[in-house]
Amino acid sequence: MVYAAFRSVGSYIPKNILTNEDLEKIVDTSDEWITKRTGIKTRYIADKEESTSDLGLKAAKVAIERARINENDLDMIICATISPDFFCMPSTACMIGKKLGVSNIPSFDISAACSGFIYALAMAKSFIESNMAKNILIVGAEKLSAIVDYSDRTTCVLFGDGAGAAIISATEKKEEAIIDVNISADGKYHDYLITPGCGTNNPCSEEAIKEHACFMKMKGNETFKVAVKTLTNDVIDILKKNGIKSENIDHFIPHQANYRILNAVANALKLKDEQVVMTVSKYGNTSSASIPMAMSDLYEQNRLKKGDLMLLDAFGGGFTWGSAIVPFSPFN
Ligand code: ACO
């Protein structure tokens, strides 16, 4: 029997910091409002010439090195993003492969908004368990600053840029295996969080550009309510299904959208502060990149050890959601 093991994680944080005070100069907002409603203090913004694949590439290189493999050992690249290098094609995964110098392996993007990393994890696990791949690079990379409307105070304070990556490898050791991944969606909420223009529904036109239709729009308060309920039910279900108690989780690593959402879910699970990984104050919401960025922070602080049990949870546009129970299984 072949299992899928979570071998390594890496991240890349762009160098330009955007503080709440900076945003006060751009839109009618305040550090007090942003801090109180979201917990966010800073976020990082990519350079103009940096594209999403450049961010993903840098995170991928760290993950590859930490997994003690090299690029040529990869047999698949999956990139989760809602801010791809190019509209439609080529995929950001193809661009990351090109920049890594890797060819002749399947490479593709998936679109599941903030749940993208967990969707990518589910796919990697399935490909490995069905013997179709041995070492898969999964990347969550976002240059959200390119699709954020910096005249809309309801969204521009929330999002940042960044990338995270992981190597998922085949193993015969059951104790190293990813225990479970759950992914789901409900399209009836599609217009709660949407980029309404520049797709086939409303093709790019002067009018679409004038209406800022190619930027993200969100019904924040309505999204908040569905997010709290869905995320809570999702983690309760996956723990119950696998007979694991919340006190046995070493690290709860949720998608970092809003500290109030994370606290509500953590309280429902009766988690202690030291079990909850919270990076939203530093990075803001980086969509598909937020979970691997938070995980990589934990690793760099020497707090993510071999055998530690991670509980992942995410919710995003679509709506999509997902959760996973994952032991950290580096080679040594
Ligand atoms: N500064 C000051 N005031 C603001 C700002 C701002 N940046 N933004 C909104 N306001 C105002 C509103 O206009 C409103 O004013 P009004 O009462 O006069 O109408 C008031 O603040 C309250 O607005 P709400 O939207 O009700 O504020 P809320 O407490 O819900 O916080 C937030 C908004 C932070 C967006 C929250 O709803 C949230 O986090 N939502 C969920 C986000 C999420 O999880 N998204 C999914 C993942 S993202 C992805 O998939 C890409």
mmCIF file of C-alpha atoms and ligand atoms in Angstrom:
data_model
loop_
_atom_site.group_PDB
_atom_site.id
_atom_site.type_symbol
_atom_site.label_atom_id
_atom_site.label_comp_id
_atom_site.label_asym_id
_atom_site.label_seq_id
_atom_site.Cartn_x
_atom_site.Cartn_y
_atom_site.Cartn_z
ATOM 1 C CA MET A 1 0.000 0.000 0.000
ATOM 2 C CA VAL A 2 1.298 3.459 -0.926
ATOM 3 C CA TYR A 3 0.536 6.468 1.285
ATOM 4 C CA ALA A 4 1.090 10.220 0.846
ATOM 5 C CA ALA A 5 3.483 11.925 3.306
ATOM 6 C CA PHE A 6 3.785 15.676 3.940
ATOM 7 C CA ARG A 7 7.591 16.053 3.686
ATOM 8 C CA SER A 8 8.391 19.763 3.764
ATOM 9 C CA VAL A 9 7.091 23.303 3.622
ATOM 10 C CA GLY A 10 8.589 26.610 2.454
ATOM 11 C CA SER A 11 7.405 30.142 1.906
ATOM 12 C CA TYR A 12 8.294 33.449 0.317
ATOM 13 C CA ILE A 13 7.249 36.818 1.672
ATOM 14 C CA PRO A 14 7.661 39.827 -0.642
ATOM 15 C CA LYS A 15 9.826 42.606 0.743
ATOM 16 C CA ASN A 16 7.464 45.621 0.566
ATOM 17 C CA ILE A 17 5.463 46.137 3.741
ATOM 18 C CA LEU A 18 2.050 47.870 3.633
ATOM 19 C CA THR A 19 0.886 48.995 7.074
ATOM 20 C CA ASN A 20 -2.528 50.069 8.307
ATOM 21 C CA GLU A 21 -1.103 53.592 8.588
ATOM 22 C CA ASP A 22 -0.149 53.457 4.881
ATOM 23 C CA LEU A 23 -3.740 52.443 4.041
ATOM 24 C CA GLU A 24 -5.123 55.349 6.105
ATOM 25 C CA LYS A 25 -3.516 57.609 3.471
ATOM 26 C CA ILE A 26 -5.197 55.769 0.574
ATOM 27 C CA VAL A 27 -8.793 55.106 1.751
ATOM 28 C CA ASP A 28 -11.144 56.254 4.527
ATOM 29 C CA THR A 29 -10.068 53.746 7.167
ATOM 30 C CA SER A 30 -8.119 53.586 10.427
ATOM 31 C CA ASP A 31 -5.608 51.343 12.130
ATOM 32 C CA GLU A 32 -8.147 51.003 14.943
ATOM 33 C CA TRP A 33 -10.949 49.735 12.624
ATOM 34 C CA ILE A 34 -8.708 47.276 10.757
ATOM 35 C CA THR A 35 -7.118 45.920 13.955
ATOM 36 C CA LYS A 36 -10.411 45.553 15.800
ATOM 37 C CA ARG A 37 -12.377 43.978 12.928
ATOM 38 C CA THR A 38 -9.667 41.792 11.370
ATOM 39 C CA GLY A 39 -6.542 41.598 13.572
ATOM 40 C CA ILE A 40 -4.427 42.676 10.578
ATOM 41 C CA LYS A 41 -1.568 45.156 11.164
ATOM 42 C CA THR A 42 0.619 44.654 8.075
ATOM 43 C CA ARG A 43 0.663 42.815 4.777
ATOM 44 C CA TYR A 44 3.429 42.396 2.145
ATOM 45 C CA ILE A 45 3.221 43.494 -1.476
ATOM 46 C CA ALA A 46 5.177 42.091 -4.431
ATOM 47 C CA ASP A 47 7.242 44.311 -6.723
ATOM 48 C CA LYS A 48 5.597 45.393 -9.965
ATOM 49 C CA GLU A 49 7.865 43.120 -11.994
ATOM 50 C CA GLU A 50 7.319 40.099 -9.701
ATOM 51 C CA SER A 51 4.557 37.797 -10.936
ATOM 52 C CA THR A 52 2.731 35.093 -8.987
ATOM 53 C CA SER A 53 5.008 32.377 -10.410
ATOM 54 C CA ASP A 54 8.086 34.282 -9.164
ATOM 55 C CA LEU A 55 6.651 34.197 -5.636
ATOM 56 C CA GLY A 56 5.683 30.527 -6.033
ATOM 57 C CA LEU A 57 9.118 29.664 -7.430
ATOM 58 C CA LYS A 58 10.909 31.088 -4.391
ATOM 59 C CA ALA A 59 8.651 29.188 -1.971
ATOM 60 C CA ALA A 60 9.032 26.016 -4.070
ATOM 61 C CA LYS A 61 12.840 26.167 -3.945
ATOM 62 C CA VAL A 62 12.743 26.327 -0.131
ATOM 63 C CA ALA A 63 10.301 23.384 0.077
ATOM 64 C CA ILE A 64 12.396 21.305 -2.360
ATOM 65 C CA GLU A 65 15.591 21.964 -0.379
ATOM 66 C CA ARG A 66 13.907 21.184 2.943
ATOM 67 C CA ALA A 67 12.563 17.903 1.508
ATOM 68 C CA ARG A 68 16.158 16.952 0.555
ATOM 69 C CA ILE A 69 15.177 16.182 -3.008
ATOM 70 C CA ASN A 70 15.980 18.082 -6.197
ATOM 71 C CA GLU A 71 13.845 19.524 -8.970
ATOM 72 C CA ASN A 72 14.379 16.461 -11.170
ATOM 73 C CA ASP A 73 12.748 14.221 -8.551
ATOM 74 C CA LEU A 74 9.421 16.026 -9.045
ATOM 75 C CA ASP A 75 6.815 14.272 -11.128
ATOM 76 C CA MET A 76 3.956 16.777 -10.809
ATOM 77 C CA ILE A 77 3.350 20.473 -10.027
ATOM 78 C CA ILE A 78 -0.014 21.702 -8.750
ATOM 79 C CA CYS A 79 -0.460 25.424 -8.163
ATOM 80 C CA ALA A 80 -3.476 26.869 -6.334
ATOM 81 C CA THR A 81 -4.043 30.526 -7.166
ATOM 82 C CA ILE A 82 -6.713 33.108 -7.898
ATOM 83 C CA SER A 83 -4.144 35.593 -9.194
ATOM 84 C CA PRO A 84 -2.428 33.642 -12.007
ATOM 85 C CA ASP A 85 0.390 35.092 -14.122
ATOM 86 C CA PHE A 86 -1.832 34.991 -17.219
ATOM 87 C CA PHE A 87 -5.555 35.057 -17.882
ATOM 88 C CA CYS A 88 -6.538 31.537 -19.043
ATOM 89 C CA MET A 89 -3.115 30.261 -20.117
ATOM 90 C CA PRO A 90 -0.399 29.251 -19.641
ATOM 91 C CA SER A 91 -0.938 28.041 -16.098
ATOM 92 C CA THR A 92 1.117 29.446 -13.229
ATOM 93 C CA ALA A 93 2.228 25.840 -12.498
ATOM 94 C CA CYS A 94 3.743 25.679 -16.029
ATOM 95 C CA MET A 95 5.557 28.966 -15.349
ATOM 96 C CA ILE A 96 6.913 27.658 -12.031
ATOM 97 C CA GLY A 97 8.074 24.463 -13.790
ATOM 98 C CA LYS A 98 9.806 26.507 -16.493
ATOM 99 C CA LYS A 99 11.553 28.702 -13.921
ATOM 100 C CA LEU A 100 12.601 25.629 -11.910
ATOM 101 C CA GLY A 101 14.021 24.111 -15.101
ATOM 102 C CA VAL A 102 11.659 21.133 -14.948
ATOM 103 C CA SER A 103 9.819 19.820 -18.004
ATOM 104 C CA ASN A 104 7.825 16.809 -19.168
ATOM 105 C CA ILE A 105 5.791 16.453 -15.980
ATOM 106 C CA PRO A 106 2.088 17.251 -15.511
ATOM 107 C CA SER A 107 1.656 20.809 -14.246
ATOM 108 C CA PHE A 108 -1.642 22.570 -13.704
ATOM 109 C CA ASP A 109 -3.470 25.202 -11.662
ATOM 110 C CA ILE A 110 -6.544 24.806 -9.534
ATOM 111 C CA SER A 111 -8.994 27.550 -8.666
ATOM 112 C CA ALA A 112 -10.523 27.152 -5.208
ATOM 113 C CA ALA A 113 -9.731 30.594 -3.734
ATOM 114 C CA CYS A 114 -8.622 30.482 -0.090
ATOM 115 C CA SER A 115 -9.244 26.721 0.098
ATOM 116 C CA GLY A 116 -6.820 26.155 -2.803
ATOM 117 C CA PHE A 117 -3.957 24.701 -0.759
ATOM 118 C CA ILE A 118 -6.215 22.067 0.819
ATOM 119 C CA TYR A 119 -7.700 21.234 -2.599
ATOM 120 C CA ALA A 120 -4.117 20.844 -3.935
ATOM 121 C CA LEU A 121 -3.269 18.612 -0.965
ATOM 122 C CA ALA A 122 -6.320 16.428 -1.673
ATOM 123 C CA MET A 123 -5.278 16.040 -5.305
ATOM 124 C CA ALA A 124 -1.644 15.272 -4.436
ATOM 125 C CA LYS A 125 -2.758 12.621 -1.927
ATOM 126 C CA SER A 126 -5.032 11.012 -4.537
ATOM 127 C CA PHE A 127 -2.380 10.983 -7.284
ATOM 128 C CA ILE A 128 0.171 9.406 -4.938
ATOM 129 C CA GLU A 129 -2.190 6.822 -3.468
ATOM 130 C CA SER A 130 -3.206 5.781 -6.993
ATOM 131 C CA ASN A 131 0.477 5.302 -7.914
ATOM 132 C CA MET A 132 0.454 8.078 -10.538
ATOM 133 C CA ALA A 133 3.186 10.167 -8.860
ATOM 134 C CA LYS A 134 5.924 9.925 -6.209
ATOM 135 C CA ASN A 135 6.974 13.508 -5.437
ATOM 136 C CA ILE A 136 4.458 16.304 -5.987
ATOM 137 C CA LEU A 137 5.161 20.002 -5.541
ATOM 138 C CA ILE A 138 2.061 21.840 -4.360
ATOM 139 C CA VAL A 139 2.134 25.628 -4.324
ATOM 140 C CA GLY A 140 -0.258 28.274 -3.025
ATOM 141 C CA ALA A 141 0.857 31.575 -4.553
ATOM 142 C CA GLU A 142 -0.916 34.905 -4.764
ATOM 143 C CA LYS A 143 -0.215 38.392 -6.022
ATOM 144 C CA LEU A 144 -3.555 39.636 -4.744
ATOM 145 C CA SER A 145 -2.378 43.250 -4.923
ATOM 146 C CA ALA A 146 -2.930 42.930 -8.700
ATOM 147 C CA ILE A 147 -6.649 42.123 -8.251
ATOM 148 C CA VAL A 148 -7.393 44.317 -5.210
ATOM 149 C CA ASP A 149 -9.234 47.607 -5.724
ATOM 150 C CA TYR A 150 -7.247 50.130 -3.682
ATOM 151 C CA SER A 151 -10.198 52.526 -3.771
ATOM 152 C CA ASP A 152 -12.490 49.989 -2.010
ATOM 153 C CA ARG A 153 -11.890 50.133 1.739
ATOM 154 C CA THR A 154 -14.012 47.044 2.376
ATOM 155 C CA THR A 155 -11.492 44.774 0.610
ATOM 156 C CA CYS A 156 -8.151 46.539 0.164
ATOM 157 C CA VAL A 157 -7.275 46.429 3.871
ATOM 158 C CA LEU A 158 -7.636 42.641 3.981
ATOM 159 C CA PHE A 159 -5.327 41.160 1.378
ATOM 160 C CA GLY A 160 -1.578 40.677 0.881
ATOM 161 C CA ASP A 161 0.845 38.867 -1.430
ATOM 162 C CA GLY A 162 2.965 35.794 -0.732
ATOM 163 C CA ALA A 163 3.547 32.137 -1.484
ATOM 164 C CA GLY A 164 3.882 28.816 0.274
ATOM 165 C CA ALA A 165 4.844 25.411 -1.084
ATOM 166 C CA ALA A 166 5.075 21.816 0.086
ATOM 167 C CA ILE A 167 6.415 18.486 -1.110
ATOM 168 C CA ILE A 168 4.061 15.520 -0.842
ATOM 169 C CA SER A 169 5.820 12.180 -1.383
ATOM 170 C CA ALA A 170 4.989 8.497 -1.565
ATOM 171 C CA THR A 171 5.726 6.386 1.514
ATOM 172 C CA GLU A 172 5.052 2.845 2.620
ATOM 173 C CA LYS A 173 5.003 3.841 6.297
ATOM 174 C CA LYS A 174 1.427 4.255 7.489
ATOM 175 C CA GLU A 175 2.506 6.403 10.450
ATOM 176 C CA GLU A 176 3.826 9.035 7.976
ATOM 177 C CA ALA A 177 0.609 9.177 5.965
ATOM 178 C CA ILE A 178 -1.726 12.151 5.593
ATOM 179 C CA ILE A 179 -4.676 10.892 7.634
ATOM 180 C CA ASP A 180 -7.582 12.564 5.867
ATOM 181 C CA VAL A 181 -8.467 15.477 3.591
ATOM 182 C CA ASN A 182 -11.996 16.784 3.103
ATOM 183 C CA ILE A 183 -12.915 19.272 0.362
ATOM 184 C CA SER A 184 -16.283 20.707 -0.596
ATOM 185 C CA ALA A 185 -18.099 23.650 -2.216
ATOM 186 C CA ASP A 186 -21.448 25.352 -2.681
ATOM 187 C CA GLY A 187 -21.822 27.540 -5.772
ATOM 188 C CA LYS A 188 -25.044 29.130 -4.584
ATOM 189 C CA TYR A 189 -22.842 31.632 -2.727
ATOM 190 C CA HIS A 190 -20.776 32.448 -5.840
ATOM 191 C CA ASP A 191 -21.595 36.165 -5.752
ATOM 192 C CA TYR A 192 -20.574 36.716 -2.102
ATOM 193 C CA LEU A 193 -16.907 36.831 -3.120
ATOM 194 C CA ILE A 194 -16.324 37.444 -6.796
ATOM 195 C CA THR A 195 -14.290 39.171 -9.490
ATOM 196 C CA PRO A 196 -17.318 39.993 -11.644
ATOM 197 C CA GLY A 197 -15.527 41.143 -14.781
ATOM 198 C CA CYS A 198 -12.993 40.010 -17.362
ATOM 199 C CA GLY A 199 -14.208 36.402 -17.537
ATOM 200 C CA THR A 200 -16.560 35.077 -20.222
ATOM 201 C CA ASN A 201 -19.563 36.141 -18.128
ATOM 202 C CA ASN A 202 -18.553 39.784 -18.493
ATOM 203 C CA PRO A 203 -15.598 39.994 -20.882
ATOM 204 C CA CYS A 204 -12.899 42.591 -20.517
ATOM 205 C CA SER A 205 -14.165 45.885 -21.935
ATOM 206 C CA GLU A 206 -13.715 49.592 -21.320
ATOM 207 C CA GLU A 207 -16.916 49.505 -19.272
ATOM 208 C CA ALA A 208 -15.768 46.552 -17.124
ATOM 209 C CA ILE A 209 -12.495 48.314 -16.430
ATOM 210 C CA LYS A 210 -14.292 51.595 -15.598
ATOM 211 C CA GLU A 211 -16.550 49.734 -13.130
ATOM 212 C CA HIS A 212 -13.506 48.098 -11.477
ATOM 213 C CA ALA A 213 -15.159 44.772 -12.355
ATOM 214 C CA CYS A 214 -11.822 42.955 -12.700
ATOM 215 C CA PHE A 215 -11.099 43.426 -8.978
ATOM 216 C CA MET A 216 -12.308 41.317 -6.037
ATOM 217 C CA LYS A 217 -15.646 42.251 -4.461
ATOM 218 C CA MET A 218 -16.906 40.752 -1.221
ATOM 219 C CA LYS A 219 -20.078 40.752 0.846
ATOM 220 C CA GLY A 220 -17.883 40.683 3.941
ATOM 221 C CA ASN A 221 -20.405 40.378 6.734
ATOM 222 C CA GLU A 222 -22.465 37.683 4.990
ATOM 223 C CA THR A 223 -19.268 35.787 4.107
ATOM 224 C CA PHE A 224 -18.113 36.038 7.738
ATOM 225 C CA LYS A 225 -21.246 34.304 9.034
ATOM 226 C CA VAL A 226 -21.114 31.399 6.564
ATOM 227 C CA ALA A 227 -17.324 31.074 7.104
ATOM 228 C CA VAL A 228 -17.556 30.678 10.889
ATOM 229 C CA LYS A 229 -20.342 28.091 10.708
ATOM 230 C CA THR A 230 -18.834 26.089 7.836
ATOM 231 C CA LEU A 231 -15.270 26.063 9.186
ATOM 232 C CA THR A 232 -16.435 24.981 12.642
ATOM 233 C CA ASN A 233 -18.655 22.156 11.363
ATOM 234 C CA ASP A 234 -15.941 21.047 8.943
ATOM 235 C CA VAL A 235 -13.223 20.570 11.584
ATOM 236 C CA ILE A 236 -15.614 18.978 14.083
ATOM 237 C CA ASP A 237 -16.685 16.484 11.386
ATOM 238 C CA ILE A 238 -13.173 15.543 10.229
ATOM 239 C CA LEU A 239 -11.945 15.022 13.824
ATOM 240 C CA LYS A 240 -14.991 12.902 14.681
ATOM 241 C CA LYS A 241 -14.734 10.862 11.468
ATOM 242 C CA ASN A 242 -11.126 9.970 12.307
ATOM 243 C CA GLY A 243 -11.640 9.441 16.059
ATOM 244 C CA ILE A 244 -9.174 12.214 16.954
ATOM 245 C CA LYS A 245 -9.751 14.566 19.882
ATOM 246 C CA SER A 246 -8.912 18.269 19.541
ATOM 247 C CA GLU A 247 -6.465 18.046 22.484
ATOM 248 C CA ASN A 248 -4.367 15.621 20.405
ATOM 249 C CA ILE A 249 -3.809 18.219 17.673
ATOM 250 C CA ASP A 250 -0.374 19.871 17.974
ATOM 251 C CA HIS A 251 -1.035 22.717 15.534
ATOM 252 C CA PHE A 252 -4.336 24.091 14.242
ATOM 253 C CA ILE A 253 -3.312 25.940 11.060
ATOM 254 C CA PRO A 254 -6.388 27.627 9.576
ATOM 255 C CA HIS A 255 -6.649 29.909 6.558
ATOM 256 C CA GLN A 256 -5.737 33.354 7.859
ATOM 257 C CA ALA A 257 -8.654 35.643 6.907
ATOM 258 C CA ASN A 258 -9.676 37.299 10.155
ATOM 259 C CA TYR A 259 -8.615 36.690 13.772
ATOM 260 C CA ARG A 260 -12.274 36.776 14.862
ATOM 261 C CA ILE A 261 -13.096 33.847 12.536
ATOM 262 C CA LEU A 262 -10.050 31.887 13.757
ATOM 263 C CA ASN A 263 -10.883 32.532 17.428
ATOM 264 C CA ALA A 264 -14.510 31.469 16.940
ATOM 265 C CA VAL A 265 -13.446 28.136 15.403
ATOM 266 C CA ALA A 266 -10.645 27.590 17.964
ATOM 267 C CA ASN A 267 -13.082 28.271 20.836
ATOM 268 C CA ALA A 268 -15.642 25.843 19.407
ATOM 269 C CA LEU A 269 -12.910 23.173 19.420
ATOM 270 C CA LYS A 270 -11.749 24.252 22.917
ATOM 271 C CA LEU A 271 -8.191 24.638 21.615
ATOM 272 C CA LYS A 272 -5.483 26.211 23.763
ATOM 273 C CA ASP A 273 -3.720 29.335 22.449
ATOM 274 C CA GLU A 274 -0.471 27.405 21.926
ATOM 275 C CA GLN A 275 -2.276 24.992 19.550
ATOM 276 C CA VAL A 276 -3.498 27.799 17.261
ATOM 277 C CA VAL A 277 -1.195 29.229 14.578
ATOM 278 C CA MET A 278 -2.084 32.852 13.862
ATOM 279 C CA THR A 279 -0.169 34.942 11.280
ATOM 280 C CA VAL A 280 -3.004 37.152 10.008
ATOM 281 C CA SER A 281 -1.676 40.225 11.856
ATOM 282 C CA LYS A 282 1.615 40.070 9.866
ATOM 283 C CA TYR A 283 0.542 38.899 6.416
ATOM 284 C CA GLY A 284 -3.178 39.682 6.102
ATOM 285 C CA ASN A 285 -5.225 37.332 3.930
ATOM 286 C CA THR A 286 -2.990 35.738 1.268
ATOM 287 C CA SER A 287 -5.700 33.326 0.046
ATOM 288 C CA SER A 288 -4.255 29.970 -1.104
ATOM 289 C CA ALA A 289 -0.810 30.905 0.279
ATOM 290 C CA SER A 290 -1.891 31.571 3.844
ATOM 291 C CA ILE A 291 -1.810 28.019 5.271
ATOM 292 C CA PRO A 292 1.656 27.048 3.921
ATOM 293 C CA MET A 293 3.024 30.501 4.864
ATOM 294 C CA ALA A 294 1.783 30.016 8.444
ATOM 295 C CA MET A 295 3.159 26.461 8.504
ATOM 296 C CA SER A 296 6.542 27.608 7.218
ATOM 297 C CA ASP A 297 6.693 30.289 9.941
ATOM 298 C CA LEU A 298 6.086 27.559 12.522
ATOM 299 C CA TYR A 299 8.865 25.432 10.983
ATOM 300 C CA GLU A 300 11.302 28.360 10.973
ATOM 301 C CA GLN A 301 10.539 29.007 14.645
ATOM 302 C CA ASN A 302 11.535 25.379 15.290
ATOM 303 C CA ARG A 303 8.031 24.605 16.532
ATOM 304 C CA LEU A 304 7.035 22.105 13.814
ATOM 305 C CA LYS A 305 8.611 18.753 14.638
ATOM 306 C CA LYS A 306 8.593 15.321 12.982
ATOM 307 C CA GLY A 307 5.365 13.511 13.902
ATOM 308 C CA ASP A 308 3.482 16.656 14.982
ATOM 309 C CA LEU A 309 -0.190 16.437 14.078
ATOM 310 C CA MET A 310 -1.543 19.397 12.094
ATOM 311 C CA LEU A 311 -5.210 20.255 11.595
ATOM 312 C CA LEU A 312 -5.771 22.459 8.517
ATOM 313 C CA ASP A 313 -8.988 24.327 7.750
ATOM 314 C CA ALA A 314 -9.895 26.787 4.990
ATOM 315 C CA PHE A 315 -12.828 28.635 3.500
ATOM 316 C CA GLY A 316 -13.020 30.880 0.450
ATOM 317 C CA GLY A 317 -14.713 32.184 -2.668
ATOM 318 C CA GLY A 318 -17.037 29.787 -4.464
ATOM 319 C CA PHE A 319 -17.808 29.139 -1.662
ATOM 320 C CA THR A 320 -15.227 26.405 -1.213
ATOM 321 C CA TRP A 321 -13.942 24.847 1.983
ATOM 322 C CA GLY A 322 -11.724 22.067 3.196
ATOM 323 C CA SER A 323 -9.934 20.525 6.137
ATOM 324 C CA ALA A 324 -7.110 18.045 6.628
ATOM 325 C CA ILE A 325 -5.406 16.034 9.370
ATOM 326 C CA VAL A 326 -1.729 15.787 8.529
ATOM 327 C CA PRO A 327 1.285 14.462 10.453
ATOM 328 C CA PHE A 328 4.482 16.345 9.610
ATOM 329 C CA SER A 329 6.724 13.688 8.070
ATOM 330 C CA PRO A 330 10.134 15.025 6.982
ATOM 331 C CA PHE A 331 12.685 12.410 5.869
ATOM 332 C CA ASN A 332 14.540 12.773 9.189
HETATM 333 N N1 ACO B 1 -12.400 50.973 7.425
HETATM 334 C C1 ACO B 1 -13.397 51.588 8.102
HETATM 335 N N2 ACO B 1 -14.687 51.224 8.004
HETATM 336 C C2 ACO B 1 -14.978 50.173 7.201
HETATM 337 C C3 ACO B 1 -13.974 49.494 6.459
HETATM 338 C C4 ACO B 1 -12.648 49.953 6.594
HETATM 339 N N3 ACO B 1 -11.627 49.359 5.943
HETATM 340 N N4 ACO B 1 -14.576 48.515 5.749
HETATM 341 C C5 ACO B 1 -15.880 48.552 6.027
HETATM 342 N N5 ACO B 1 -16.132 49.567 6.892
HETATM 343 C C6 ACO B 1 -17.425 49.976 7.458
HETATM 344 C C7 ACO B 1 -18.595 49.539 6.615
HETATM 345 O O1 ACO B 1 -18.843 50.492 5.589
HETATM 346 C C8 ACO B 1 -19.707 49.500 7.628
HETATM 347 O O2 ACO B 1 -20.163 50.809 7.865
HETATM 348 P P1 ACO B 1 -21.731 51.102 8.138
HETATM 349 O O3 ACO B 1 -22.038 50.356 9.407
HETATM 350 O O4 ACO B 1 -21.764 52.579 8.273
HETATM 351 O O5 ACO B 1 -22.447 50.549 6.955
HETATM 352 C C9 ACO B 1 -18.995 49.026 8.910
HETATM 353 O O6 ACO B 1 -17.600 49.296 8.699
HETATM 354 C C10 ACO B 1 -19.201 47.563 9.220
HETATM 355 O O7 ACO B 1 -18.942 46.795 8.011
HETATM 356 P P2 ACO B 1 -19.087 45.221 7.992
HETATM 357 O O8 ACO B 1 -18.786 44.718 6.604
HETATM 358 O O9 ACO B 1 -20.375 44.805 8.630
HETATM 359 O O10 ACO B 1 -17.880 44.826 8.988
HETATM 360 P P3 ACO B 1 -17.490 43.423 9.560
HETATM 361 O O11 ACO B 1 -17.428 43.498 11.021
HETATM 362 O O12 ACO B 1 -18.307 42.314 8.951
HETATM 363 O O13 ACO B 1 -15.974 43.248 9.045
HETATM 364 C C11 ACO B 1 -14.791 42.041 7.329
HETATM 365 C C12 ACO B 1 -15.710 43.222 7.650
HETATM 366 C C13 ACO B 1 -13.471 42.261 8.022
HETATM 367 C C14 ACO B 1 -14.590 41.966 5.820
HETATM 368 C C15 ACO B 1 -15.414 40.715 7.829
HETATM 369 O O14 ACO B 1 -16.777 40.682 7.473
HETATM 370 C C16 ACO B 1 -14.747 39.466 7.310
HETATM 371 O O15 ACO B 1 -13.656 39.138 7.725
HETATM 372 N N6 ACO B 1 -15.438 38.705 6.437
HETATM 373 C C17 ACO B 1 -15.009 37.361 6.021
HETATM 374 C C18 ACO B 1 -13.802 37.366 5.107
HETATM 375 C C19 ACO B 1 -13.513 35.955 4.636
HETATM 376 O O16 ACO B 1 -13.397 35.023 5.416
HETATM 377 N N7 ACO B 1 -13.437 35.737 3.309
HETATM 378 C C20 ACO B 1 -13.249 34.415 2.800
HETATM 379 C C21 ACO B 1 -11.855 34.149 2.406
HETATM 380 S S1 ACO B 1 -11.222 35.313 1.251
HETATM 381 C C22 ACO B 1 -11.004 34.515 -0.316
HETATM 382 O O17 ACO B 1 -11.498 33.459 -0.562
HETATM 383 C C23 ACO B 1 -10.232 35.246 -1.391
#
